[in-house]
PDB file of C-alpha atoms and ligand atoms in Angstrom:
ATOM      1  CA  UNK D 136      57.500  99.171  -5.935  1.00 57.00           C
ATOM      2  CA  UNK D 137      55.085  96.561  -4.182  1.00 63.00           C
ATOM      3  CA  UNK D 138      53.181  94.552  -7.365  1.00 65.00           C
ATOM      4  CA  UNK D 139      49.458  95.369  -6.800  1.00 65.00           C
ATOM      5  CA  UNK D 140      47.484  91.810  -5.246  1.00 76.00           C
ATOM      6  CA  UNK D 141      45.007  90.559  -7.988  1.00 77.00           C
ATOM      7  CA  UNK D 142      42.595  88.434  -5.506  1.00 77.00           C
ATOM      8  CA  UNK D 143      41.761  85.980  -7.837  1.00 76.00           C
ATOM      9  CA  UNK D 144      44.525  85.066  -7.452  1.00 81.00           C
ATOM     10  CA  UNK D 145      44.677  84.179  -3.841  1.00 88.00           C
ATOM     11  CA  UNK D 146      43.971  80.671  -2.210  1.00 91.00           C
ATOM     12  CA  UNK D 147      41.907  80.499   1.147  1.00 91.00           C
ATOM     13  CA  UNK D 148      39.770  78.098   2.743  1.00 90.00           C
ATOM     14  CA  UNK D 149      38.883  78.714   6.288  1.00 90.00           C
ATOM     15  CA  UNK D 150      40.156  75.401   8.667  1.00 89.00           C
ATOM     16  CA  UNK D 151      37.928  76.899  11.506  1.00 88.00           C
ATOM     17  CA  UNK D 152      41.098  76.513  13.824  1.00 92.00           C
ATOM     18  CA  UNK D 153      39.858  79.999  15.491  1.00 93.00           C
ATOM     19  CA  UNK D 154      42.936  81.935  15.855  1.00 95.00           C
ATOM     20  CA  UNK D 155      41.662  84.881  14.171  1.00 95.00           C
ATOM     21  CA  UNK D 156      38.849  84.796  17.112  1.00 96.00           C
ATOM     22  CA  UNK D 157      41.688  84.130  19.568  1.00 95.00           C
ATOM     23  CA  UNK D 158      44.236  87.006  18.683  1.00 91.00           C
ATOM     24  CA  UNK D 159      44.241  90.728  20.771  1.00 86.00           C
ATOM     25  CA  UNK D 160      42.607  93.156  18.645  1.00 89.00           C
ATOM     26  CA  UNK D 161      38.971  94.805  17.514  1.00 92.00           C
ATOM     27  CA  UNK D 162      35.932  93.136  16.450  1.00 95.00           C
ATOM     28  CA  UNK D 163      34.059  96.908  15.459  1.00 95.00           C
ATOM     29  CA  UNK D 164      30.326  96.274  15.182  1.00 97.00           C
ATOM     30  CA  UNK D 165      28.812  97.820  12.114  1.00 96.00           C
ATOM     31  CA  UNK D 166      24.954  99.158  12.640  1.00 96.00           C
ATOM     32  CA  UNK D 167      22.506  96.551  13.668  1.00 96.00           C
ATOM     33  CA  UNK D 168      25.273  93.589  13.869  1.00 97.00           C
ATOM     34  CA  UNK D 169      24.575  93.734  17.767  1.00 97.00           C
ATOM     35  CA  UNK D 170      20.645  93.484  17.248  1.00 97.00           C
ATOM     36  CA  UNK D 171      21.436  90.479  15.007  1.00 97.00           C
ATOM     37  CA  UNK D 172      23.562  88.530  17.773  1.00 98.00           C
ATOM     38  CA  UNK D 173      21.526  89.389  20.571  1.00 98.00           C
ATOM     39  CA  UNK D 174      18.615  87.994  18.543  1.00 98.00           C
ATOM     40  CA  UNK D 175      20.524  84.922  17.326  1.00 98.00           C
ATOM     41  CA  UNK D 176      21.608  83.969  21.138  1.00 98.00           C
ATOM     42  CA  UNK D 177      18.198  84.618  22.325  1.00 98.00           C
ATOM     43  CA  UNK D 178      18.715  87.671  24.541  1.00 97.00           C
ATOM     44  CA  UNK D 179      17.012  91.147  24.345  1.00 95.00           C
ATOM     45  CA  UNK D 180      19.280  93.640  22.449  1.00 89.00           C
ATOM     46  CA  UNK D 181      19.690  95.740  25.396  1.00 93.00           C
ATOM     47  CA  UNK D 182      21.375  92.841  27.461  1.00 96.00           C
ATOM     48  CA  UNK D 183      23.614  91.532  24.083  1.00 96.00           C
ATOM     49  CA  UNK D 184      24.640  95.074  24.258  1.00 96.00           C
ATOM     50  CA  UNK D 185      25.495  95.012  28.038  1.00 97.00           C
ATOM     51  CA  UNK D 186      27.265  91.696  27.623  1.00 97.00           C
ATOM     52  CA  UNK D 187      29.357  91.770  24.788  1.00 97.00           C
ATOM     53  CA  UNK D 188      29.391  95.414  23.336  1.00 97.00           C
ATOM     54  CA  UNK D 189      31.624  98.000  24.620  1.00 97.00           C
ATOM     55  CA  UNK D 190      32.693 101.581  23.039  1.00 96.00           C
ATOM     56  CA  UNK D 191      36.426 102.075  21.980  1.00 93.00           C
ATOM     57  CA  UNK D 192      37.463 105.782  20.333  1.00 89.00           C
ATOM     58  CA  UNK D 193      34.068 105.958  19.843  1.00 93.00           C
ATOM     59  CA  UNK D 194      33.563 103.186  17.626  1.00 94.00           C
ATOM     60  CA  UNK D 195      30.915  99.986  19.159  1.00 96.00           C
ATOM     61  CA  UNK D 196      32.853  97.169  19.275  1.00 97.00           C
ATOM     62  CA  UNK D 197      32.827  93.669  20.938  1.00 97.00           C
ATOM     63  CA  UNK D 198      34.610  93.337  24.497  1.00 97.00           C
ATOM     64  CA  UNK D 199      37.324  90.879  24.919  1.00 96.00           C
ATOM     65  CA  UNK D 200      37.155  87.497  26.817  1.00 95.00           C
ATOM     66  CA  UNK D 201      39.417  86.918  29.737  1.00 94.00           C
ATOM     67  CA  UNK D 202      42.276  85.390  27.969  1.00 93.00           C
ATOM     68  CA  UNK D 203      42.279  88.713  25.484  1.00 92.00           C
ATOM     69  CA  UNK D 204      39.955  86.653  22.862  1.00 95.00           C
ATOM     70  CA  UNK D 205      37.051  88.001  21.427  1.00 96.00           C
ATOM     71  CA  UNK D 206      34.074  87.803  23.867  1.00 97.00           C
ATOM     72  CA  UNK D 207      31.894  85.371  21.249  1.00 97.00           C
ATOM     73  CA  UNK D 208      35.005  83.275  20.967  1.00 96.00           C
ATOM     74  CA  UNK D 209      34.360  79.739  22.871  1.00 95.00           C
ATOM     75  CA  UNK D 210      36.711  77.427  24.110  1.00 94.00           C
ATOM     76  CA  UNK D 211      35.612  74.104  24.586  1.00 94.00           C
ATOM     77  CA  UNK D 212      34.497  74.302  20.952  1.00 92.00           C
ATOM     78  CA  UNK D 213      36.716  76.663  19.508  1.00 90.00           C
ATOM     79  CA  UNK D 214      34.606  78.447  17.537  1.00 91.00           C
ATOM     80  CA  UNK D 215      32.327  81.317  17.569  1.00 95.00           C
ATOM     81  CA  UNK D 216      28.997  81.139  19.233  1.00 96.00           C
ATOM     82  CA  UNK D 217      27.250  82.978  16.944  1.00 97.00           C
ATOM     83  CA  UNK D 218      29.046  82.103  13.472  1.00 95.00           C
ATOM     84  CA  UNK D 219      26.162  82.641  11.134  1.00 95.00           C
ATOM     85  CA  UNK D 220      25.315  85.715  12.634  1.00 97.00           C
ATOM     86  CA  UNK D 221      29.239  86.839  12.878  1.00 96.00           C
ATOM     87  CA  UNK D 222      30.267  90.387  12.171  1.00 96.00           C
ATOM     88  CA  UNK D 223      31.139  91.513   8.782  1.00 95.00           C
ATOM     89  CA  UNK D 224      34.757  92.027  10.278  1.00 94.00           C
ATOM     90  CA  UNK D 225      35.015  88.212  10.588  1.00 95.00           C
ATOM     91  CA  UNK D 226      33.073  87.411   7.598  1.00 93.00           C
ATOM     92  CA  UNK D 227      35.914  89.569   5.623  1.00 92.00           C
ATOM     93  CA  UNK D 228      38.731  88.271   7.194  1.00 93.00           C
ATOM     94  CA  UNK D 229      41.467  87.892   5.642  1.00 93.00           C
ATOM     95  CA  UNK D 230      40.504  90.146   2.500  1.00 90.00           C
ATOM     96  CA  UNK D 231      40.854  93.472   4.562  1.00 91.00           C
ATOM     97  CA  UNK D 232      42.782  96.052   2.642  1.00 89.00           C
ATOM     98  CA  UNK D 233      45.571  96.139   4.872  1.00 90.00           C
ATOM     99  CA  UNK D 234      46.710  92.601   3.958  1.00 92.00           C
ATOM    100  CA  UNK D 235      45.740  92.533   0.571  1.00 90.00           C
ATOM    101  CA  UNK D 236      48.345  95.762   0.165  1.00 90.00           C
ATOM    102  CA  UNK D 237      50.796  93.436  -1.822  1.00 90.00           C
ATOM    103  CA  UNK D 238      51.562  89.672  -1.538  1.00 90.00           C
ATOM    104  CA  UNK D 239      54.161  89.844   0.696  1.00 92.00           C
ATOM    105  CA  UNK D 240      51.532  91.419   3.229  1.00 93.00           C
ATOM    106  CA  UNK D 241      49.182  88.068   2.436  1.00 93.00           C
ATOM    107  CA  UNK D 242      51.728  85.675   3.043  1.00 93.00           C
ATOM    108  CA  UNK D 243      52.889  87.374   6.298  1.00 95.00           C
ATOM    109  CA  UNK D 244      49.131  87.393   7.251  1.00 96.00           C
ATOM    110  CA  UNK D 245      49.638  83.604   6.227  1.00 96.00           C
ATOM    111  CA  UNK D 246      52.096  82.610   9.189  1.00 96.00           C
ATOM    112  CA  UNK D 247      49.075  83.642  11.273  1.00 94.00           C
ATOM    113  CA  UNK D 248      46.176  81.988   9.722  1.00 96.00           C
ATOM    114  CA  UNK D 249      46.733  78.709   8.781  1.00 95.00           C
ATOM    115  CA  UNK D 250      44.005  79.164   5.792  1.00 94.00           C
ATOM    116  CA  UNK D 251      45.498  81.288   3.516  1.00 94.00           C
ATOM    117  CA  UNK D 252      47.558  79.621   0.857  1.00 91.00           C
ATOM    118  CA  UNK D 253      45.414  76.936   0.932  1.00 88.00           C
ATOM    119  CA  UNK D 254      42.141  75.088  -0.801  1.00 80.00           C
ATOM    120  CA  UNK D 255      40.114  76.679  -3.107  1.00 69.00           C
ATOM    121  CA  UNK D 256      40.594  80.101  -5.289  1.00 59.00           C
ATOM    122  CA  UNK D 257      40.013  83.202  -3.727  1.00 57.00           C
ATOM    123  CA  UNK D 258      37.147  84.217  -1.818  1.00 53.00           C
ATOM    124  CA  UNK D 259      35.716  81.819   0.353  1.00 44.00           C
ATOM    125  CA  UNK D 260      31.945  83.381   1.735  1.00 44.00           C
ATOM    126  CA  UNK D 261      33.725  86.563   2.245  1.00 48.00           C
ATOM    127  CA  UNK D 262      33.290  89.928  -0.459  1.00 46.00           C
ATOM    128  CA  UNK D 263      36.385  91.418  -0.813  1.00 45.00           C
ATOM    129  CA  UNK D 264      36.822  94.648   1.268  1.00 42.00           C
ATOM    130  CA  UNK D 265      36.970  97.151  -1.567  1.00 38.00           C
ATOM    131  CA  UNK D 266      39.111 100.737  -0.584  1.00 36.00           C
ATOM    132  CA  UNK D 267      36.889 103.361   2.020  1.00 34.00           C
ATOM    133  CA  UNK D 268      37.138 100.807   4.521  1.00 36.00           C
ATOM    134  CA  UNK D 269      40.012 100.563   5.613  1.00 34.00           C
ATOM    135  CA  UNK D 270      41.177 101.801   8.847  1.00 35.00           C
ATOM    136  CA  UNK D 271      37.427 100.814  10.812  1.00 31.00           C
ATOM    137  CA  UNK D 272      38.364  97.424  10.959  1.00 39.00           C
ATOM    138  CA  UNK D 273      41.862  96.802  10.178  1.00 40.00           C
ATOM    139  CA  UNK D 274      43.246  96.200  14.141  1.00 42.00           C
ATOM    140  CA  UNK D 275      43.732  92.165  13.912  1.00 43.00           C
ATOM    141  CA  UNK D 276      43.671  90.310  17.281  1.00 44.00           C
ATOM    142  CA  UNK D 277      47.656  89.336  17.910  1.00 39.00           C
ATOM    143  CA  UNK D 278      48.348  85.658  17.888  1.00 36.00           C
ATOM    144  CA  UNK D 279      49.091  85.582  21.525  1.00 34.00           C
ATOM    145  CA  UNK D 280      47.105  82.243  22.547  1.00 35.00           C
ATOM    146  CA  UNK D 281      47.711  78.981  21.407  1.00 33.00           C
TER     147      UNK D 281
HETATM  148  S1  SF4 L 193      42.820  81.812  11.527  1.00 81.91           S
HETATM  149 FE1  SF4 L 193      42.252  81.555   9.360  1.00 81.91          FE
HETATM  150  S2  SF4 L 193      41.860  79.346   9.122  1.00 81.91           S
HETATM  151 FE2  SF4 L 193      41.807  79.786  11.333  1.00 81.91          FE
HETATM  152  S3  SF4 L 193      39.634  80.226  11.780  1.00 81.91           S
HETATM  153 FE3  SF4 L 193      40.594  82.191  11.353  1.00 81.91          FE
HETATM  154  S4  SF4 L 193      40.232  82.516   9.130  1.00 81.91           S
HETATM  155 FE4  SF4 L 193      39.884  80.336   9.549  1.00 81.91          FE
END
């Protein structure tokens, strides 16, 4: 039987090397996370929406760039355009419920983002996803790109 994670236990501290942004997967937007970007990169919500939103199984979610990254992902920078404003989804990452199942779960999670294992204890800016949630926005973007 798989030891239950105790997530004070875990070390993470983000490097900001974006492959989270730049993995195939689903950014879903939770209500008024749109509004929020649009606002933050100075465009009315309807044309945020247009741009960057699509619907998947009926869930709003953000499209994905050309090279399968997530639409806010930029390159020349590599980071997210609108990182303050980013959605919950991000801010979470990587305390979703499907990777904090056990330990060996976090540490496999760990060959894909270089920030777990390391720095500080635990929790980073993120709250810990707590159980209901999971399954909405547990789809993480496959490491394809470099
Ligand atoms: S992959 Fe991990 S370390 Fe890199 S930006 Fe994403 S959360 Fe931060």
């Amino acid at each position: 039987m798989t030891e239950p994670i105790k997530i004070e236990s875990l070390l993470f501290s983000c490097i900001q090397c974006g492959r989270c942004c730049r993995r195939n997967g689903i950014v879903a937007l939770a209500p008024g996370e749109m509004e929020k970007i649009s606002a933050f990169l100075g465009l009315p919500p309807d044309e945020g929406l247009r741009r960057y939103a699509t619907k998947r199984e009926g869930r709003l979610v953000l499209r994905d760039g050309p090279r399968g990254e997530c639409v806010l992902y930029e390159w020349t920078t590599a980071r997210c355009k609108v990182y303050p404003v980013r959605p919950e989804q991000c801010r979470k990452y990587p305390f979703w419920p499907s990777i904090l199942q056990s330990r060996e779960k976090w540490e496999e999670e760990g060959k894909r983002c270089p920030g777990i294992g390391k720095g500080k204890l635990s929790v980073s800016d993120t709250t810990p996803v707590v159980s209901g949630e999971e399954g909405r926005n547990d789809l993480p973007r496959n490491d394809l790109k470099p």
